PDB file of C-alpha atoms in Angstrom:
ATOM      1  CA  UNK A   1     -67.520-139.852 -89.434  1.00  0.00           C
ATOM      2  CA  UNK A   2     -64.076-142.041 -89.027  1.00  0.00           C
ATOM      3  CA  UNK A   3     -63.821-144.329 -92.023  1.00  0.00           C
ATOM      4  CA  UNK A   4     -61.431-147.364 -91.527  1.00  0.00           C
ATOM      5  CA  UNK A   5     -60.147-148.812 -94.904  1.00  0.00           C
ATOM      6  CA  UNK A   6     -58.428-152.293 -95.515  1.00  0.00           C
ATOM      7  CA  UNK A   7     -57.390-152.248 -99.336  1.00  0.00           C
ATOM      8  CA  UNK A   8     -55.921-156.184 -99.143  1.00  0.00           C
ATOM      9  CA  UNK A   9     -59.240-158.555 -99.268  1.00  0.00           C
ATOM     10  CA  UNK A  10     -57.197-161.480 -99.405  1.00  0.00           C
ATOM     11  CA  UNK A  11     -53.389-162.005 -98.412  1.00  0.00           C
ATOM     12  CA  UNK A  12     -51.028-165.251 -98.353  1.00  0.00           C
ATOM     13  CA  UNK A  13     -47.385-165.658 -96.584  1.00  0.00           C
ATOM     14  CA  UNK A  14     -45.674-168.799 -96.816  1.00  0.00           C
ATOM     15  CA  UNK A  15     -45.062-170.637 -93.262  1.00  0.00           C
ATOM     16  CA  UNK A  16     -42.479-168.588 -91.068  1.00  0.00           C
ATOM     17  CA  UNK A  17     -42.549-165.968 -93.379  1.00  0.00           C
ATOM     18  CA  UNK A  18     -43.383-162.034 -92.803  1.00  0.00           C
ATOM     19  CA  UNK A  19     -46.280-160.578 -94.270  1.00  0.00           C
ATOM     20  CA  UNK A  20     -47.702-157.017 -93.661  1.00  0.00           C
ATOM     21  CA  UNK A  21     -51.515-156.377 -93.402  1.00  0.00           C
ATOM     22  CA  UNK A  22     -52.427-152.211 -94.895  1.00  0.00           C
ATOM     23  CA  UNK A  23     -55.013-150.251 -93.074  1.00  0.00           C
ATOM     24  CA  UNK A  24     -55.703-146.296 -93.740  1.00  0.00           C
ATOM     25  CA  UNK A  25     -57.907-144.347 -91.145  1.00  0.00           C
ATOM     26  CA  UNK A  26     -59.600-140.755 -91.779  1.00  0.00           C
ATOM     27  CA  UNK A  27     -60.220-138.568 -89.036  1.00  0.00           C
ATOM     28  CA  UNK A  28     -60.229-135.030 -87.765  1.00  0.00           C
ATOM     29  CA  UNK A  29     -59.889-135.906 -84.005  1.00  0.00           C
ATOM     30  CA  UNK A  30     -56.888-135.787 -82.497  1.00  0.00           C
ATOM     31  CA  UNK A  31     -56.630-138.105 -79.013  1.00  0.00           C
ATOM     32  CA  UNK A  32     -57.418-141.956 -80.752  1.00  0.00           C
ATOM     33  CA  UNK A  33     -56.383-145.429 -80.479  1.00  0.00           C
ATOM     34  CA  UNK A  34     -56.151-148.192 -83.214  1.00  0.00           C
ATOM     35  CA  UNK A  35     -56.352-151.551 -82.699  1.00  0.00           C
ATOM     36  CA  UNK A  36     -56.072-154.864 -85.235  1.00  0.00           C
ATOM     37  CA  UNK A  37     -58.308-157.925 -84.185  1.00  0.00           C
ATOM     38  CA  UNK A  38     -58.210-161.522 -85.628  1.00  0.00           C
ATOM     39  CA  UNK A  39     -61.043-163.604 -86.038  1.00  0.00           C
ATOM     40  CA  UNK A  40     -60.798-167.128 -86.853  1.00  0.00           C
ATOM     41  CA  UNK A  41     -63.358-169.685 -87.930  1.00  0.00           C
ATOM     42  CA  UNK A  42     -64.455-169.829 -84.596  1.00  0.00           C
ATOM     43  CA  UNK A  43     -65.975-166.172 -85.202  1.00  0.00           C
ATOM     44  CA  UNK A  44     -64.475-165.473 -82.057  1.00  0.00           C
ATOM     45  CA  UNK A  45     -63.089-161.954 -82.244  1.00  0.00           C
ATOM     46  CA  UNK A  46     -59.632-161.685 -80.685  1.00  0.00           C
ATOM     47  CA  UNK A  47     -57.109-158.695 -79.881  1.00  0.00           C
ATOM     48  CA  UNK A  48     -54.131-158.799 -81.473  1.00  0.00           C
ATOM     49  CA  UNK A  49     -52.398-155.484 -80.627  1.00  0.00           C
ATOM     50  CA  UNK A  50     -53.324-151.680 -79.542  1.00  0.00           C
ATOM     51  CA  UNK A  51     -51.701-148.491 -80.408  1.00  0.00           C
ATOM     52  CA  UNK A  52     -52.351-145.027 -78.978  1.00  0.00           C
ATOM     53  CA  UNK A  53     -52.029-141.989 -81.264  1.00  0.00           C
ATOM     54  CA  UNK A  54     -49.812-140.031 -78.791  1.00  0.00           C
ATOM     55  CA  UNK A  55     -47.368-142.600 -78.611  1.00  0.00           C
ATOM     56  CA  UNK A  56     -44.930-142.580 -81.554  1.00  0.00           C
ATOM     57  CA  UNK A  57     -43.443-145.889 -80.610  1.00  0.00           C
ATOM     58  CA  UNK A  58     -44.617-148.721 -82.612  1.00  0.00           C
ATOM     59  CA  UNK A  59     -46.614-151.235 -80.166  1.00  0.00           C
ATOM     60  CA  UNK A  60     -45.095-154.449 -80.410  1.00  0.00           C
ATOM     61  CA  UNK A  61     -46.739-157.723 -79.138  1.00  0.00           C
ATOM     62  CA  UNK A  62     -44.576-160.872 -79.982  1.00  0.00           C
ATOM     63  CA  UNK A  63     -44.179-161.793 -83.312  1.00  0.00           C
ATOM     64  CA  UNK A  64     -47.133-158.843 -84.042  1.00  0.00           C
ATOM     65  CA  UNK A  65     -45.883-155.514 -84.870  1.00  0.00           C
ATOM     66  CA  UNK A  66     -47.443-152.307 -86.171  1.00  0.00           C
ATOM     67  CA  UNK A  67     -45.696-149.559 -88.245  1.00  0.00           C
ATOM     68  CA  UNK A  68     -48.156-146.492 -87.311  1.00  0.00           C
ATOM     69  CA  UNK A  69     -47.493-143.441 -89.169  1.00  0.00           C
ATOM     70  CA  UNK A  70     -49.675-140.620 -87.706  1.00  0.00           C
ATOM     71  CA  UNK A  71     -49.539-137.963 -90.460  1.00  0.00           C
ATOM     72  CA  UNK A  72     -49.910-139.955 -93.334  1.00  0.00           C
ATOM     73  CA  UNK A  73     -52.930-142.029 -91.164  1.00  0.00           C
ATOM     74  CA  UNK A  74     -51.842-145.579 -91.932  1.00  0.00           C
ATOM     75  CA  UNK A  75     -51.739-148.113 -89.384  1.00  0.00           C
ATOM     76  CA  UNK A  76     -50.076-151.477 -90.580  1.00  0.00           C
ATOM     77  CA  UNK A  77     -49.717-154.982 -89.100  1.00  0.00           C
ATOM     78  CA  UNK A  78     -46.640-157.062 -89.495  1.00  0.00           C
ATOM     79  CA  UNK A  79     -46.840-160.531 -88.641  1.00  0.00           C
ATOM     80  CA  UNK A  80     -42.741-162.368 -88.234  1.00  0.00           C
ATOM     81  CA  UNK A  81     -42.550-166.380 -88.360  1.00  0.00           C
ATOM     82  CA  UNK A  82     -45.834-166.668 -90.040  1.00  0.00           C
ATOM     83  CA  UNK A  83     -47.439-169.770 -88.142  1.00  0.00           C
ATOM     84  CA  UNK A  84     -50.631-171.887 -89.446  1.00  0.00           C
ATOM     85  CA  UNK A  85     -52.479-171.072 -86.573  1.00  0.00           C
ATOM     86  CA  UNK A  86     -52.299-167.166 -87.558  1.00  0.00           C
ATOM     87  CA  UNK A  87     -54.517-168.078 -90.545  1.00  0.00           C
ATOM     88  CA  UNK A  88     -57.969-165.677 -89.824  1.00  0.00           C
ATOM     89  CA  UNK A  89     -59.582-162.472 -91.149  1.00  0.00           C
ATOM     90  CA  UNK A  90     -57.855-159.722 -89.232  1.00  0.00           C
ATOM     91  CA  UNK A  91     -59.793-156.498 -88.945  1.00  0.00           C
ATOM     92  CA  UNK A  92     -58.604-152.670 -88.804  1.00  0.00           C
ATOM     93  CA  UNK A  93     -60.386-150.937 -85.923  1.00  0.00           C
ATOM     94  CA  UNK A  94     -60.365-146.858 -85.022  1.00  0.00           C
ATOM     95  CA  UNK A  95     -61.809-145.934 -81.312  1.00  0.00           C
ATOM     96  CA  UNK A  96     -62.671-142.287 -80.815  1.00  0.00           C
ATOM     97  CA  UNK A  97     -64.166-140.456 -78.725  1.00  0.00           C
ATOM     98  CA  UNK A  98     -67.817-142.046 -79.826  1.00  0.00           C
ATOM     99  CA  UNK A  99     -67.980-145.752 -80.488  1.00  0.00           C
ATOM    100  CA  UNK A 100     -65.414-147.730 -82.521  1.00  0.00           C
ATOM    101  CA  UNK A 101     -65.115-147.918 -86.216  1.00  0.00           C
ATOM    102  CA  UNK A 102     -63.601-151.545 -88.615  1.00  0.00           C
ATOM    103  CA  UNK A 103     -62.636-152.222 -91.680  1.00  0.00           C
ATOM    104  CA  UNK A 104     -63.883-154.350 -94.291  1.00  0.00           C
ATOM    105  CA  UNK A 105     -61.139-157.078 -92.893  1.00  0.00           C
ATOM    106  CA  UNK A 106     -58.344-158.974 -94.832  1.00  0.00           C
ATOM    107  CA  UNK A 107     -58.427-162.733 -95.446  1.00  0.00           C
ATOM    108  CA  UNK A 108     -54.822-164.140 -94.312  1.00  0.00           C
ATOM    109  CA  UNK A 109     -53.621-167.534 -95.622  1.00  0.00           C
ATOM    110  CA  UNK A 110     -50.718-169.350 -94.262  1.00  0.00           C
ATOM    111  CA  UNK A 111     -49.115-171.926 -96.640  1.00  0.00           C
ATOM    112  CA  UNK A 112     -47.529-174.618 -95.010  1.00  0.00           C
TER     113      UNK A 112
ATOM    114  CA  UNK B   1     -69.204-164.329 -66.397  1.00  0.00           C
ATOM    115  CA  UNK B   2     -65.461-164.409 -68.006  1.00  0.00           C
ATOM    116  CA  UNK B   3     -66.496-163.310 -71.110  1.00  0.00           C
ATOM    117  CA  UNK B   4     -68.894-161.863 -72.633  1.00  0.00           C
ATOM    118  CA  UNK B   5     -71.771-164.340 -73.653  1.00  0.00           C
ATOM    119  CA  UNK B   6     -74.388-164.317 -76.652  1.00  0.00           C
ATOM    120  CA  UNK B   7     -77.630-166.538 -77.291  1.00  0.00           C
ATOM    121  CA  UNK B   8     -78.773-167.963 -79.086  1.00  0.00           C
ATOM    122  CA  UNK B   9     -75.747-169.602 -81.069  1.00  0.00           C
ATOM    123  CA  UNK B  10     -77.462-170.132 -84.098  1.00  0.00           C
ATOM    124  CA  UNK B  11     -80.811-169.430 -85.485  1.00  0.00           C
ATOM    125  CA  UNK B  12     -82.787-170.689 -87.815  1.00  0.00           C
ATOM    126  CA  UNK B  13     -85.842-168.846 -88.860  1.00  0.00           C
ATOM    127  CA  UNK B  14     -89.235-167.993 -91.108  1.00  0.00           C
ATOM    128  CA  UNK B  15     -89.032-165.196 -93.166  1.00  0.00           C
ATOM    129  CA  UNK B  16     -91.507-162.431 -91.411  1.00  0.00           C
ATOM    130  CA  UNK B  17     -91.173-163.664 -87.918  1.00  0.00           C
ATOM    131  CA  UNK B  18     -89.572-161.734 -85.011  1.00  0.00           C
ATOM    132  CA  UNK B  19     -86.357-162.894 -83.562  1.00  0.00           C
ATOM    133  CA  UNK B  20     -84.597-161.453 -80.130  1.00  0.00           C
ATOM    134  CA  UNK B  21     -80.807-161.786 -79.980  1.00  0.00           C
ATOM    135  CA  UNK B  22     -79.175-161.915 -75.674  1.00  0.00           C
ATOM    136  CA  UNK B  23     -76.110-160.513 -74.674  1.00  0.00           C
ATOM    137  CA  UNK B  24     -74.637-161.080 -71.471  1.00  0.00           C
ATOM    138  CA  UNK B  25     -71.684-158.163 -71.390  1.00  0.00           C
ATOM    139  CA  UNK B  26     -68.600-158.754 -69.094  1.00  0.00           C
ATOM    140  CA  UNK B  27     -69.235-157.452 -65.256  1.00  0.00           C
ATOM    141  CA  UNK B  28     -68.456-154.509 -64.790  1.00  0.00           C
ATOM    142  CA  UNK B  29     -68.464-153.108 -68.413  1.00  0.00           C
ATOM    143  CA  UNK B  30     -70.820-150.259 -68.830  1.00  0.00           C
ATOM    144  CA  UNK B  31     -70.189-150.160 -72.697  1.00  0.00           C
ATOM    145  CA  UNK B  32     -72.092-152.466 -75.098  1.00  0.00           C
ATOM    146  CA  UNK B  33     -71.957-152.562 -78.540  1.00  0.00           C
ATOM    147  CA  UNK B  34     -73.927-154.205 -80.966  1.00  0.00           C
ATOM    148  CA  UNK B  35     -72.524-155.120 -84.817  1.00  0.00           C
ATOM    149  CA  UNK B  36     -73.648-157.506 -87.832  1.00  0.00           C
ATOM    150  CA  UNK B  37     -71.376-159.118 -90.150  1.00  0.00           C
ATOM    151  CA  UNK B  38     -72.585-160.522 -93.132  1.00  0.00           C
ATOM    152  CA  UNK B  39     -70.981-163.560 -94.013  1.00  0.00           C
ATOM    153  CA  UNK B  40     -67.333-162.700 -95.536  1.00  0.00           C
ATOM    154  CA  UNK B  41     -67.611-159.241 -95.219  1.00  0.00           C
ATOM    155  CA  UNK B  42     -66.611-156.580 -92.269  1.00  0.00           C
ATOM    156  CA  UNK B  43     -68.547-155.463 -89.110  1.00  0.00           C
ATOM    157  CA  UNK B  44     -71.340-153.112 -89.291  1.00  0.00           C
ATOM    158  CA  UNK B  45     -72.051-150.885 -86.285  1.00  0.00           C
ATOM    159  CA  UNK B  46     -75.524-151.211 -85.259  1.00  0.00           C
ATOM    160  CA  UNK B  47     -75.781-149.246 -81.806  1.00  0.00           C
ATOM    161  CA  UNK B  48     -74.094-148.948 -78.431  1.00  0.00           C
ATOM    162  CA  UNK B  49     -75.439-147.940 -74.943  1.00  0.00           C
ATOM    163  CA  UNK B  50     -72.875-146.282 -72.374  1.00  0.00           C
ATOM    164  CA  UNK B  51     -74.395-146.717 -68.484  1.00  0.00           C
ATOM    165  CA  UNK B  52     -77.465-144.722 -68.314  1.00  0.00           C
ATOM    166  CA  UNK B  53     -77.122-142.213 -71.418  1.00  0.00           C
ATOM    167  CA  UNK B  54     -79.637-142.445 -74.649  1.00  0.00           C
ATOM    168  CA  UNK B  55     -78.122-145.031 -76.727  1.00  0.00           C
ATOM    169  CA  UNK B  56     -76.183-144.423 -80.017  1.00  0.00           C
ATOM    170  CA  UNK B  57     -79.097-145.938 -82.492  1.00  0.00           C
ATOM    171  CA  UNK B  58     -77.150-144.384 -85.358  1.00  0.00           C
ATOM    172  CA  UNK B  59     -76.297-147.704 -87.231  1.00  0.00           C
ATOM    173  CA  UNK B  60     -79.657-149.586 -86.874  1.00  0.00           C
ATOM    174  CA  UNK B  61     -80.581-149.986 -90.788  1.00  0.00           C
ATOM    175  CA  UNK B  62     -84.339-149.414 -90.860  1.00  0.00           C
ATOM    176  CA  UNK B  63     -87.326-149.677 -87.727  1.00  0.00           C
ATOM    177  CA  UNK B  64     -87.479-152.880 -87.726  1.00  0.00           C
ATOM    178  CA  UNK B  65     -84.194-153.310 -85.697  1.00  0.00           C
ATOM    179  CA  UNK B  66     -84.463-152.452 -81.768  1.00  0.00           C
ATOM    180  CA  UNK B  67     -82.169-152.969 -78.658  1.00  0.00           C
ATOM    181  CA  UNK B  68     -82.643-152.363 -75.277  1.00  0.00           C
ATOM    182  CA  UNK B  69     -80.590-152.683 -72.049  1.00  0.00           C
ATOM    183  CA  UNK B  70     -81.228-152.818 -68.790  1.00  0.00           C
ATOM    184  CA  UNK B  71     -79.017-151.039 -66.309  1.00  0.00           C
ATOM    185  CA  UNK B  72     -75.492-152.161 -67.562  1.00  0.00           C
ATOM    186  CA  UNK B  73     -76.481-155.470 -67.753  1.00  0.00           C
ATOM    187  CA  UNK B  74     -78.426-157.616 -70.074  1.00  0.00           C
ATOM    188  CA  UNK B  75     -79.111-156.376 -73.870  1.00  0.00           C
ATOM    189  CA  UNK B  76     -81.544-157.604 -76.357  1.00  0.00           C
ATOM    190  CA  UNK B  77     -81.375-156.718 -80.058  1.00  0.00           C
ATOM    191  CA  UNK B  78     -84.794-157.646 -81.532  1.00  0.00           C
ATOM    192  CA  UNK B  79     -85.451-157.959 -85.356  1.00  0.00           C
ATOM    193  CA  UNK B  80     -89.028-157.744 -86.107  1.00  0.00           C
ATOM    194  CA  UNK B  81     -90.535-159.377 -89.823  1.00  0.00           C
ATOM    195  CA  UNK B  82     -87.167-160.594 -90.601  1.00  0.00           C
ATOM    196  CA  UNK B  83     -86.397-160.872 -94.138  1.00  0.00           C
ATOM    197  CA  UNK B  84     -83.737-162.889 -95.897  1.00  0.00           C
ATOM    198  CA  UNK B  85     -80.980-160.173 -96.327  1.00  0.00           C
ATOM    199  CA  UNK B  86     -80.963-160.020 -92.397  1.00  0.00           C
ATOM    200  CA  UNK B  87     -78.715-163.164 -92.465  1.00  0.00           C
ATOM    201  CA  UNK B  88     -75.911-162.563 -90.340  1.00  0.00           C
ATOM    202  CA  UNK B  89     -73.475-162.889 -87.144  1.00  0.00           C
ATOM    203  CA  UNK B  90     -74.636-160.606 -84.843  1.00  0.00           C
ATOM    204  CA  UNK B  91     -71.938-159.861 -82.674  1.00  0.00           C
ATOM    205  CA  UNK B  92     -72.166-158.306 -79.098  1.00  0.00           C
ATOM    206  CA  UNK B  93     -68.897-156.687 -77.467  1.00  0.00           C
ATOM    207  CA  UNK B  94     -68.520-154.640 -74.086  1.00  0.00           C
ATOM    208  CA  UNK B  95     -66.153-152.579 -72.756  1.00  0.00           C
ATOM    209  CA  UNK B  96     -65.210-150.846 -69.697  1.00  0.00           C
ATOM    210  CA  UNK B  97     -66.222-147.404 -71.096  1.00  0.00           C
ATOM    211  CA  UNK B  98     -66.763-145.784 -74.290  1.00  0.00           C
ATOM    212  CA  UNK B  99     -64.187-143.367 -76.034  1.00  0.00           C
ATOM    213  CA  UNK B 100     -60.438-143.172 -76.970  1.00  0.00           C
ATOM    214  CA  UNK B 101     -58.758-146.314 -75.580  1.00  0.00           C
ATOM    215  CA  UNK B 102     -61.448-148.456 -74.590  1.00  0.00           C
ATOM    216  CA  UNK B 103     -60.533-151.845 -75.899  1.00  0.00           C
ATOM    217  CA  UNK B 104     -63.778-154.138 -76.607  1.00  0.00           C
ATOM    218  CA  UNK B 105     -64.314-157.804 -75.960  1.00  0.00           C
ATOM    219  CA  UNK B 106     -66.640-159.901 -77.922  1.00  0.00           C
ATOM    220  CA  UNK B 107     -68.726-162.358 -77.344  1.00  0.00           C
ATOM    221  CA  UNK B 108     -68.629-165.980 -79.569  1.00  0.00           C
ATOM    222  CA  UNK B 109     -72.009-163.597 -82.272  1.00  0.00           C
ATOM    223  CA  UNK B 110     -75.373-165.479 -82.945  1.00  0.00           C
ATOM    224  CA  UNK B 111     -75.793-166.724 -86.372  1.00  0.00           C
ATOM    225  CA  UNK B 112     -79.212-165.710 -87.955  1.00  0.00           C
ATOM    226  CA  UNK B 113     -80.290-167.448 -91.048  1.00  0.00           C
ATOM    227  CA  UNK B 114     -83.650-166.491 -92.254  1.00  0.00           C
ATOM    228  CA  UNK B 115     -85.618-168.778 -94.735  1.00  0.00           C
TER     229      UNK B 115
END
């Protein structure tokens, strides 16, 4: 089965800041997408950015980037110009060819 | 609807009673997932149905858990004789199919306390 792993439970970047947010992945398959969601206090689950595993370019989505490194099956979120409102658990996802797999999540704290 | 919708919002019940959980999944979507997060801690996979085929029950942590769906339209996750460490969001996504590249939307989760 395709384990997701977020080794930061808790982060903290200072206001308009960068901070980068780890995630590994383990999987045999080949043909996969990752994604990173935020969920604020609301609970509400939110898409932040999507990456195929074909595409070697990094997806970029604003001021959200990923570094995705295929072989060594990391899949990392940078966030630029750190804003309050970006303050939320963000969560590591894999989708396969079955269903679709998180991590454990990682606690981000902006300080103004 | 716009999104995908969840009831109840919150829940509030006995220890050893049966509770049913609604998800309304986006129009159109003919993937629905179904996943519990204890409070501060990730999202556990509890099942998904795709259209007509068996659902994926792999995740569902003991009997007492059940979902059905009709068509690919409403689901229903029932807990029956609830106990305390079934505290949770339950959290209800959809998507437009299952597999590689399918990105999921989710609905707002119902919050089940059990005293």
């Amino acid at each position: 089965a395709q384990t997701v792993t977020q080794s930061q439970p808790e982060m903290s970047v200072q206001e308009a800041e960068t901070v980068t947010l780890s995630c590994t992945y383990d999987t045999s398959e080949s043909d996969y997408y990752l994604f990173w969601y935020k969920q604020p206090p609301s609970r509400q689950m939110i898409l932040v950015i999507r990456q195929e595993a074909y595409k070697q370019q990094n997806a970029t989505e604003n001021r959200f980037s990923v570094n995705f490194q295929k072989a060594a099956k990391s899949f990392s979120l940078k966030i630029s110009d750190s804003q309050l409102g970006d303050a939320a658990m963000y969560f590591c996802a894999y989708s396969g060819n079955n269903d679709m797999r998180f991590g454990a999540g990682t606690r981000l704290t902006v300080k103004p | 609807g716009a999104g995908v919708s969840q009831s109840p919002s919150n829940k509030v019940t006995e220890k050893g009673k049966d509770v049913e959980l609604r998800c309304d999944p986006i129009s159109g979507h003919t993937a629905l997932y179904w996943y519990r997060q204890r409070l501060g801690q990730g999202l556990e996979f509890l099942i998904y149905f795709q259209g007509n085929s068996a659902p994926d029950k792999s995740g569902l942590p003991s009997d007492r858990f059940s979902a059905e769906r009709t068509g690919e339209s409403v689901s229903t996750l029932t807990i029956q004789r609830t106990q305390q460490e079934d505290s949770a969001v339950y959290l209800c996504a959809s998507s437009l199919w299952t597999g590689a590249g399918n990105t999921i939307y989710f609905g707002e989760g119902s919050w089940l306390t059990v005293v």
